[in-house]
Coordinates of C-alpha atoms and ligand atoms in Angstrom, one line a residue:
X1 CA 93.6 213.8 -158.0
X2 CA 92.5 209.9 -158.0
X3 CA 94.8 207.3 -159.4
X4 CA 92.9 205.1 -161.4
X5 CA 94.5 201.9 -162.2
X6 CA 94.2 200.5 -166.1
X7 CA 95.2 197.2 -167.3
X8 CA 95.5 196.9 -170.6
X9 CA 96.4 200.7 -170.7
X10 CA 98.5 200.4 -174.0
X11 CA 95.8 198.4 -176.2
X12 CA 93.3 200.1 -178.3
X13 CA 91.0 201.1 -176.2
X14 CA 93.4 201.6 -172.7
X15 CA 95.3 204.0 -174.8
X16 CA 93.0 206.3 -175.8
X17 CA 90.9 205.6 -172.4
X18 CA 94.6 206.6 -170.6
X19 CA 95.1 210.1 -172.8
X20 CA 91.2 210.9 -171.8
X21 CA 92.1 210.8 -168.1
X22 CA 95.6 212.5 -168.3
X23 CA 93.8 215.2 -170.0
X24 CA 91.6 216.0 -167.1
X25 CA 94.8 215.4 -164.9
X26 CA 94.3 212.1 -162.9
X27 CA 96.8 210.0 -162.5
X28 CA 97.3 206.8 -163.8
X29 CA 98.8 203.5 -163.3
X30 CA 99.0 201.2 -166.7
X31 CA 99.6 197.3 -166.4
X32 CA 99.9 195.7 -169.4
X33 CA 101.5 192.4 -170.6
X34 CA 102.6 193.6 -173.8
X35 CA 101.2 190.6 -175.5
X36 CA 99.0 192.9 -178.0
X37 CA 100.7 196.2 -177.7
X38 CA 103.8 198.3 -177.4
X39 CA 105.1 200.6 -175.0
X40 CA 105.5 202.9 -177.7
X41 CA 102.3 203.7 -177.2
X42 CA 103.5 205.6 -174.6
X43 CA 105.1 208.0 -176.6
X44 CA 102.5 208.5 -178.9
X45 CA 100.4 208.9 -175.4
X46 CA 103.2 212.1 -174.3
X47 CA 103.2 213.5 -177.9
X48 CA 99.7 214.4 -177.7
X49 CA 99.4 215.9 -174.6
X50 CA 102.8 217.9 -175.1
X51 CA 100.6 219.7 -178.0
X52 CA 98.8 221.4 -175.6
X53 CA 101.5 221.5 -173.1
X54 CA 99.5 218.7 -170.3
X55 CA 102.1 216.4 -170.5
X56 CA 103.4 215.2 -166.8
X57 CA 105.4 212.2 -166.5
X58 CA 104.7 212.0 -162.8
X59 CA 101.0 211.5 -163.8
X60 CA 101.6 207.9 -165.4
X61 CA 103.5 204.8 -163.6
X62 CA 104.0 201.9 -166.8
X63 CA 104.4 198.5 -165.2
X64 CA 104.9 195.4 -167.4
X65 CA 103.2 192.4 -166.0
X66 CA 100.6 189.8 -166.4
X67 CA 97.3 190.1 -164.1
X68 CA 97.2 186.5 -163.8
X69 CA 100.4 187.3 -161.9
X70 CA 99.3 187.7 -158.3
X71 CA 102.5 188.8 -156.9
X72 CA 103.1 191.4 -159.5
X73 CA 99.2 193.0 -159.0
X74 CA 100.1 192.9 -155.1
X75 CA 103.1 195.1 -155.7
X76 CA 101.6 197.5 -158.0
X77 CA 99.0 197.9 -155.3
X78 CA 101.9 198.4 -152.5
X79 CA 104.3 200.6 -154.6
X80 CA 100.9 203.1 -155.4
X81 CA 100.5 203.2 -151.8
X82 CA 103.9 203.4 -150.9
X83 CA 104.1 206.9 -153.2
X84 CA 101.0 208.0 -151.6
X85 CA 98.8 207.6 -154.3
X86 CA 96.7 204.3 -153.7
X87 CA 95.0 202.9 -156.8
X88 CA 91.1 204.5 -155.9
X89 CA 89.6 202.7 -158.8
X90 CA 90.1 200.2 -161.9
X91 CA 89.7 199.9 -165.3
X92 CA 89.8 196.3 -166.7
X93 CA 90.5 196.1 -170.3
X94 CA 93.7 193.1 -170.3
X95 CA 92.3 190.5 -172.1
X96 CA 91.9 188.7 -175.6
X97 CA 89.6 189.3 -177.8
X98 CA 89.4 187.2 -180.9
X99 CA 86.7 185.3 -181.2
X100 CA 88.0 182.7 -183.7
X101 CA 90.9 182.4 -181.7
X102 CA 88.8 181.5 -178.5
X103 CA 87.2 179.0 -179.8
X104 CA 90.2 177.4 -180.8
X105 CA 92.6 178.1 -177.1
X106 CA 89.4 177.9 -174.9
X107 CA 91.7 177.3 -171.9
X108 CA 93.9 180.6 -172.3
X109 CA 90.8 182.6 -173.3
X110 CA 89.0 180.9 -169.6
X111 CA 92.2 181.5 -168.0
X112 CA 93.3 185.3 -168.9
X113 CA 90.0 186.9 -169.2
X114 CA 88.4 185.1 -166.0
X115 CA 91.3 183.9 -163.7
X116 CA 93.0 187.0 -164.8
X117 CA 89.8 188.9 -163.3
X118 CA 89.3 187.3 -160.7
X119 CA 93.1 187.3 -159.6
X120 CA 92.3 191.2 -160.1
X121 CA 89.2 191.4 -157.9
X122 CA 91.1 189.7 -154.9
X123 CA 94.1 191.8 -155.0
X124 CA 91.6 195.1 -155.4
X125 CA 89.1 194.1 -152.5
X126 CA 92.8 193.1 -150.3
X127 CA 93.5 197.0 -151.1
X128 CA 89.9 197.8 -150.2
X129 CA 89.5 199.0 -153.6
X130 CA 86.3 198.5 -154.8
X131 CA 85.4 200.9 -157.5
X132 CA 85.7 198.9 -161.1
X133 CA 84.6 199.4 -164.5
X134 CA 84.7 196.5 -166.7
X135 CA 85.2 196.3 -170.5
X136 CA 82.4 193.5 -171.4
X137 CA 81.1 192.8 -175.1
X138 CA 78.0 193.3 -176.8
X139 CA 78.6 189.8 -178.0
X140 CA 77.5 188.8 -174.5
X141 CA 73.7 189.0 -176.2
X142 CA 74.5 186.3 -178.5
X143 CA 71.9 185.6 -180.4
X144 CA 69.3 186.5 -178.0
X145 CA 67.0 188.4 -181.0
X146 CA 65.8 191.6 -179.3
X147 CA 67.3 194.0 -181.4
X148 CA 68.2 196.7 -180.9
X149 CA 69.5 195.4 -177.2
X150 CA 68.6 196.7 -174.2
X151 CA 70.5 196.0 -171.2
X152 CA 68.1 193.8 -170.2
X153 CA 68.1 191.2 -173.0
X154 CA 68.9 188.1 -172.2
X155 CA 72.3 187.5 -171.9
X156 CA 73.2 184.2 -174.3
X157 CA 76.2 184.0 -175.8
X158 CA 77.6 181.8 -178.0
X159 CA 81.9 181.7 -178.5
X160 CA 84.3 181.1 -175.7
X161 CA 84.7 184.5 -175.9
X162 CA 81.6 185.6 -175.1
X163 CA 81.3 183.0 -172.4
X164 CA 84.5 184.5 -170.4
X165 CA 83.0 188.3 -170.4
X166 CA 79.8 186.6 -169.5
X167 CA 81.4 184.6 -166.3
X168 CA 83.2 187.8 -165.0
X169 CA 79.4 189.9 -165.3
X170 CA 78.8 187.2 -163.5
X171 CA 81.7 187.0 -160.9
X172 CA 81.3 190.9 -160.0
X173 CA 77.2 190.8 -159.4
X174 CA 78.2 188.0 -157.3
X175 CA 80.5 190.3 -155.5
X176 CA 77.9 193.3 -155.6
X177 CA 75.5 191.0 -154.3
X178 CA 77.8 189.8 -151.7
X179 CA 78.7 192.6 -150.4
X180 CA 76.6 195.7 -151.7
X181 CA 77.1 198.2 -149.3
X182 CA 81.3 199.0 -150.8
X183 CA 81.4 198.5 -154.3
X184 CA 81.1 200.6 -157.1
X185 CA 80.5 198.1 -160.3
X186 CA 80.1 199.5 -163.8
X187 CA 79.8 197.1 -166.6
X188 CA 80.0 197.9 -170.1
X189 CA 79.4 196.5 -173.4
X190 CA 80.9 197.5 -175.8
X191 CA 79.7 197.5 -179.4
X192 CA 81.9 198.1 -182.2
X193 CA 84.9 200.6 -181.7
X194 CA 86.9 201.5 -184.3
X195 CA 88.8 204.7 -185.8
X196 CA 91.6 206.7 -183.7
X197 CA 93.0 209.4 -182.2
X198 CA 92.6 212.1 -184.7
X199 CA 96.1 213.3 -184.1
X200 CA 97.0 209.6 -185.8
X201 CA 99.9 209.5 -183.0
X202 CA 97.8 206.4 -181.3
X203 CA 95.5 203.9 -182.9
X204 CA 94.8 200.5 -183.0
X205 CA 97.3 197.9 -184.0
X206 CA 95.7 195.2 -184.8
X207 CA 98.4 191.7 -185.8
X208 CA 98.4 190.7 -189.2
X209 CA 95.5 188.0 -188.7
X210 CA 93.3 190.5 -187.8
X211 CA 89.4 189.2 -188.0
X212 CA 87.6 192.6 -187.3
X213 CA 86.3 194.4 -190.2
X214 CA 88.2 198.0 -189.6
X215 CA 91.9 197.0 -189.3
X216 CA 91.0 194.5 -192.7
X217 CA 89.5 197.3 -194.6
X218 CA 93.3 199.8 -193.7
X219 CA 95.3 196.8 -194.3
X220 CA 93.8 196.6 -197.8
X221 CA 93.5 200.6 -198.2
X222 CA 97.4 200.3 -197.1
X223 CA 98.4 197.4 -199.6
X224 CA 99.0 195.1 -197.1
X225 CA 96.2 192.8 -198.1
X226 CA 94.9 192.1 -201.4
X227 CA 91.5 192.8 -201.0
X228 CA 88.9 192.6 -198.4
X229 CA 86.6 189.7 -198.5
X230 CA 82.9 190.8 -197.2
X231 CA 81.3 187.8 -195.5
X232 CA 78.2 187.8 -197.4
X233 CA 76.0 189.6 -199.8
X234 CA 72.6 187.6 -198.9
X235 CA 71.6 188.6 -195.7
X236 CA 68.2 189.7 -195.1
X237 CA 68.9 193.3 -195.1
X238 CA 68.6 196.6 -197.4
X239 CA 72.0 196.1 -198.9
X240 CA 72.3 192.3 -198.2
X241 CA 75.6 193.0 -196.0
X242 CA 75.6 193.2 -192.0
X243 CA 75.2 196.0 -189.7
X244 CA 76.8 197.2 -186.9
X245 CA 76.9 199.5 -184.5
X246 CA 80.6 201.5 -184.6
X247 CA 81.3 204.0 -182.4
X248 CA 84.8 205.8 -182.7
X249 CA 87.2 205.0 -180.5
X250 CA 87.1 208.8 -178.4
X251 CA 84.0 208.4 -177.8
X252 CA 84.0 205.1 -176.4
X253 CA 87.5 206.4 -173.7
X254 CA 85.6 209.6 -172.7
X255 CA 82.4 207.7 -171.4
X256 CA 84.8 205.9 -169.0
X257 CA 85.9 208.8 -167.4
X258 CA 81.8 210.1 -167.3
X259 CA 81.2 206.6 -166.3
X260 CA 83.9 206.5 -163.6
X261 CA 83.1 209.9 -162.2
X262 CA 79.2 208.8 -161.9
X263 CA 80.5 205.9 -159.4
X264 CA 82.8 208.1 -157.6
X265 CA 79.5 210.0 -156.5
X266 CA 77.7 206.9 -155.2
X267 CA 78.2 205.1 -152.4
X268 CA 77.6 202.1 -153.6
X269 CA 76.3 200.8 -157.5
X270 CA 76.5 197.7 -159.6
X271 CA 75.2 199.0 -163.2
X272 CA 75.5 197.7 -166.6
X273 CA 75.7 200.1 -169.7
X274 CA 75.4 199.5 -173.0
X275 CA 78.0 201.5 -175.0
X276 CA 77.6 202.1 -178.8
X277 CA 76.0 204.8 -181.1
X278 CA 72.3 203.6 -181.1
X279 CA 72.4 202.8 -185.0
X280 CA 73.8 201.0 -187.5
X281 CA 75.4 200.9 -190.5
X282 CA 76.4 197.9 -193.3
X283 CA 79.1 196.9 -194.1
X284 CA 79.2 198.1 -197.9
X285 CA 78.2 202.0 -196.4
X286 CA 80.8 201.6 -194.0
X287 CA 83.6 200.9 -196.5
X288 CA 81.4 203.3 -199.0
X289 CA 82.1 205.9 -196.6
X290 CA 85.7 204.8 -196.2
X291 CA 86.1 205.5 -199.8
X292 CA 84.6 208.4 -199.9
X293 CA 86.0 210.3 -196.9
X294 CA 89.6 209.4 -197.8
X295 CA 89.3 209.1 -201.1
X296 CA 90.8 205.3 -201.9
X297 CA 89.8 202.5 -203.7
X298 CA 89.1 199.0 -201.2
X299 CA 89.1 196.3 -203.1
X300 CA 87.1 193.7 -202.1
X301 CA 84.9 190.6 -203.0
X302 CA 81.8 188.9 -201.9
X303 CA 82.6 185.7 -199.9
X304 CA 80.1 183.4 -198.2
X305 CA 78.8 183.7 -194.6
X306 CA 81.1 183.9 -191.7
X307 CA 80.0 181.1 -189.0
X308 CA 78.5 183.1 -186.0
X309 CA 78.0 186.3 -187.7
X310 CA 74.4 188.0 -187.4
X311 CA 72.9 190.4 -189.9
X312 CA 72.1 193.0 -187.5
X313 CA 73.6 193.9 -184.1
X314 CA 72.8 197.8 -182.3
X315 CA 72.2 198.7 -178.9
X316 CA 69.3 201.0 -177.8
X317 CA 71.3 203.6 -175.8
X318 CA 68.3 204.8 -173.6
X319 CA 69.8 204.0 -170.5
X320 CA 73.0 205.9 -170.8
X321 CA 71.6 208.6 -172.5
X322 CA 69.4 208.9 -169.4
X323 CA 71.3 208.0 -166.7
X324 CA 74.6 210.0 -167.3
X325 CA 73.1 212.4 -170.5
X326 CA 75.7 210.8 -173.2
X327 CA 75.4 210.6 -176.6
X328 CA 78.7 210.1 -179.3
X329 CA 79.8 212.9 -181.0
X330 CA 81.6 211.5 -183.9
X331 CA 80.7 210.1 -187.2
X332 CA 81.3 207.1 -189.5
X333 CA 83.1 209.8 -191.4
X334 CA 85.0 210.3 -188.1
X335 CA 85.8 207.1 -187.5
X336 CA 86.8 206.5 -191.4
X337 CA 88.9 209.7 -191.3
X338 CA 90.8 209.1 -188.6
X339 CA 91.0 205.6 -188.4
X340 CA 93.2 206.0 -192.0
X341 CA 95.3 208.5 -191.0
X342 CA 96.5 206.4 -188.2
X343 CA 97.3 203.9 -190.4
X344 CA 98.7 206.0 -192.8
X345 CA 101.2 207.6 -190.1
X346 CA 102.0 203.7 -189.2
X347 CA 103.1 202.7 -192.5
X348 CA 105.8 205.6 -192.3
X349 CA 107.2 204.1 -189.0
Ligands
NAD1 P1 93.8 195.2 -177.1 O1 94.2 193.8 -177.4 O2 94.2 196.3 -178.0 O3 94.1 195.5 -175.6 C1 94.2 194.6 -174.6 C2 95.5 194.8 -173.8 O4 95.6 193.8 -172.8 C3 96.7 194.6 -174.7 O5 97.5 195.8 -174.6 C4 97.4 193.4 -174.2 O6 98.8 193.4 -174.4 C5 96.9 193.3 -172.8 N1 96.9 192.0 -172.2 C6 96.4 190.9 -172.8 N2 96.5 189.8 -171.9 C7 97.1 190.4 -170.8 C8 97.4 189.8 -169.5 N3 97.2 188.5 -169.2 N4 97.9 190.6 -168.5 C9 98.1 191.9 -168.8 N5 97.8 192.5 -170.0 C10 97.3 191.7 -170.9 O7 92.2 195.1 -177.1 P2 91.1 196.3 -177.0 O8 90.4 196.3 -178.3 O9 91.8 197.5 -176.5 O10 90.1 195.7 -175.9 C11 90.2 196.0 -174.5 C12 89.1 195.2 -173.8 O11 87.9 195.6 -174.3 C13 89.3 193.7 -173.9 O12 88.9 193.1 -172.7 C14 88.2 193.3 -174.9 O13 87.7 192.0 -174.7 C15 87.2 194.4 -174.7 N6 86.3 194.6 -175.9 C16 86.9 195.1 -177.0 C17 86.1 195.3 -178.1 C18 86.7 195.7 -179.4 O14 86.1 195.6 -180.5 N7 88.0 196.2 -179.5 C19 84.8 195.1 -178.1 C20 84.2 194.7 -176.9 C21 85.0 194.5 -175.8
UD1_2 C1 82.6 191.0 -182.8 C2 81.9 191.0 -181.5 C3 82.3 192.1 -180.6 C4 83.8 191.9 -180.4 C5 84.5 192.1 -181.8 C6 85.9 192.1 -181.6 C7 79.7 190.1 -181.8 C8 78.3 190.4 -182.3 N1 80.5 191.1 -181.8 O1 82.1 192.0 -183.5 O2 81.6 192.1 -179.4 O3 84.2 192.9 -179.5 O4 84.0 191.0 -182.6 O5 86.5 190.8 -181.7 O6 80.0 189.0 -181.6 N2 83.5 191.4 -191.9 C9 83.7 191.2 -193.2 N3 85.0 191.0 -193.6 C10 86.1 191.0 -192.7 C11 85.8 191.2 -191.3 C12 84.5 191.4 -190.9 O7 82.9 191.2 -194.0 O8 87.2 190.8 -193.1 C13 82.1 191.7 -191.5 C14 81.5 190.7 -190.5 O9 80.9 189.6 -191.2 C15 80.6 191.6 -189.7 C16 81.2 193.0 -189.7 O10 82.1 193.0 -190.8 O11 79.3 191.6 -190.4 C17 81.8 193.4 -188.5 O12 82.7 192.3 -188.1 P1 83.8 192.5 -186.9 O13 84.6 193.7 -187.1 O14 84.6 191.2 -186.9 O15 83.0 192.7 -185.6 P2 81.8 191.9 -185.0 O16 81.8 190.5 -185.5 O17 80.6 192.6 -185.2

C-alpha cells in the first residue's frame, strides 16, 4: 500500500484527512511542528480505528519537525526509504491560517506557508516524488465578484494570507509547466470546513483567539466566551448576515483520498478543485441550526462589519462533481451535531 506523506497531519483537517487513509489501509507518514496541535491527536486518531478493530501502529510514522527545516524533510524522506516504504505522494496542509494574524506577521506568514513549500517541493522532486495535493483557500478569489466561483475566476486576493496560498498555486503550475510530463498537481480550495469526527475523539482545536465563526459559536455554547459577536446585521442579504459555504470536516478528508487516487491513475495532471458544498448558508441559520440541533442557547450580539468580510462567498462545485462524481454527504445539522459533541468531550479532558 502507498505511503502518503502529510504535513500538518495533527491539525484539523490533517487529522481527520490521516484517519480517512488509515481506514482504507495506506500508510502514512505525519510531519507536524506542533505549533497548532497536539500529538494527542494521535490517540484520539488510534481510538477510532481500534472501534472497528483497523488500528496498526506500523501504518503511521509521527515525526515532529518544521518543513522550513530542510535537513529534517531530507531525513523523513531517507528514513521512509530506508524501511522500504518511500513517501509516493504528499499532502501539504502545515501552515497558518489566520487571516488577521497575517496581516499583522506578513514575514512568518511569507516564510512558513511559501518557503515552507517550496523547501517541501525541492526535497520531494530530490526524492522523485512528484505527486502533491495542496490545501489552498477559497480566499484566493478575493473579491473577484463571480459568485458562486468557478475555478476559473480570477484569482485576486486580498490578505497576506491569501497572497501566500496564491504564490505556492503559483510556484507548483510553474513546476507543472516546467516539467509536465512527472507531476501529479492537485490544488484545492477549500471553503469553509467546520464540524468533527462524529465519534468527538478528534476535532478542531482552535487557541483561545480564535477568529473563525465555528470554534467562536462552541466557545460560547461551552461558556468559554460571553457571547458571540456577529459581524454585521446590514448586509445586502435575506437575513442581513453573511453566507458561507461550510462543508463538514469528513467530507472535506475523504475527497483527498478520491482526489489522490484520481492522480495516482494519471500520468501526469496539474488540476485545481474547488472544494465546498455548492451553497450557502448565513450566519444567523447556521447558529439557528446550532441551537436547534443541540438544543443550547448562543448568546450573541450584533456588532458592526468585520474589515475584509464579504456577504456572500460559495463555490459552484461542477467541476468536481464532474470530474471525480463527488458531492458532500453531510449536513449543517451534521456539522452542528458533531462539531458540539467534540467540544463537549474536550471540556471533560
Ligand atoms: P491547523 O492549524 O489545524 O493545521 C495546520 C497544522 O500545521 C498544525 O498542526 C500546525 O501545528 C502545523 N504547522 C504549522 N506550521 C508548521 C510548520 N512550519 N512546519 C510543520 N508543521 C506546521 O489548520 P487546518 O485548519 O487543519 O488547515 C490546514 C491547511 O488548510 C492550512 O494550510 C490552511 O491554510 C488550509 N486551509 C484551511 C481552512 C480552514 O478553514 N481550516 C480553509 C482553507 C485552507
Ligand atoms: C476565511 C477565509 C477562508 C479561510 C478561513 C480560515 C475568505 C473568504 N475565507 O473564511 O478561506 O480558510 O477564513 O481562516 O477569506 N463571523 C462572525 N463572528 C465571529 C466570526 C465570524 O460573525 O466571531 C462571521 C464572519 O463575518 C463571516 C462568517 O462568520 O461572515 C464566517 O467567518 P469565518 O469563520 O472567519 O470564515 P471566513 O471569513 O468565511
Amino acid at each position: 500500500m502507498k505511503n502518503i506523506l502529510i504535513t500538518g497531519g495533527t491539525g484539523f483537517i490533517g487529522s481527520h484527512t490521516c484517519l480517512s487513509f488509515l481506514e482504507e489501509g495506506f500508510n502514512i507518514t505525519i510531519i507536524d511542528s506542533l505549533k497548532n496541535s497536539s500529538k494527542a491527536v494521535l490517540k484520539g486518531i488510534k481510538e477510532i480505528l481500534e472501534l472497528t478493530n483497523n488500528y496498526n501502529e506500523k501504518k503511521i510514522n509521527f515525526y515532529e519537525g518544521d518543513v522550513r527545516n530542510r535537513a529534517f524533510l531530507k531525513e523523513v524522506f531517507l528514513k521512509a526509504k530506508k524501511k522500504n516504504k518511500p513517501i509516493d505522494a504528499v499532502i501539504h496542509f502545515a501552515g497558518l491560517k489566520a487571516i488577521q494574524e497575517s496581516t499583522l506577521k506578513p514575514i512568518l506568514y511569507w516564510d512558513v506557508n511559501v518557503n515552507g513549500s517550496i523547501n517541501l517541493f525541492k526535497i520531494m522532486e530530490e526524492n522523485n516524488c512528484t505527486t502533491i495535493l495542496f490545501s489552498s483557500s477559497a480566499t484566493v478569489y478575493g473579491d473577484s465578484q463571480e459568485i458562486p466561483f468557478k475555478e476559473s475566476a480570477l484569482v485576486k486576493p486580498f490578505n497576506t494570507y491569501g497572497y501566500t496560498k496564491a504564490a505556492v498555486e503559483n510556484i507548483l503550475n510553474n513546476i507543472f509547466n516546467a516539467d509536465c510530463s512527472r507531476w501529479r498537481i492537485g490544488n484545492l480550495r477549500y471553503f469553509n470546513p467546520i464540524g468533527s469526527h462524529p465519534s468527538g475523539l478528534i476535532g478542531e482545536n482552535p487557541n483561545s483567539k480564535s477568529e473563525n465563526i465555528f470554534p467562536n459559536i462552541c466557545q460560547v455554547a461551552s461558556g468559554l466566551r460571553d457571547k458571540l459577536h456577529i459581524f454585521g446585521n446590514d448586509w445586502p442579504t435575506p437575513d442581513g448576515t453573511c453566507y458561507r459555504d461550510y462543508i463538514h470536516i469528513v467530507d472535506l478528508a475523504e475527497i483527498h483520498k478520491k482526489t489522490l487516487k484520481f492522480l495516482f491513475n494519471k500520468k501526469s495532471i496539474n488540476i485545481t478543485l474547488n472544494i465546498g458544498k455548492g451553497n450557502s448558508c448565513s450566519v444567523l441559520e447556521l447558529i439557528n441550526t446550532f441551537e436547534r440541533v443541540n438544543n443550547i442557547k448562543i448568546n450573541y450580539e450584533f456588532t458592526s462589519r468585520r474589515v475584509g468580510d464579504i456577504a456572500i462567498y460559495y463555490a459552484d462545485t461542477t467541476k468536481i462533481y464532474n470530474l471525480l462524481n463527488w458531492k458532500p454527504l453531510k449536513s449543517i445539522d451534521d456539522m452542528c451535531k458533531d462539531g458540539w459533541n467534540w467540544q463537549k468531550k474536550l471540556l471533560s479532558g
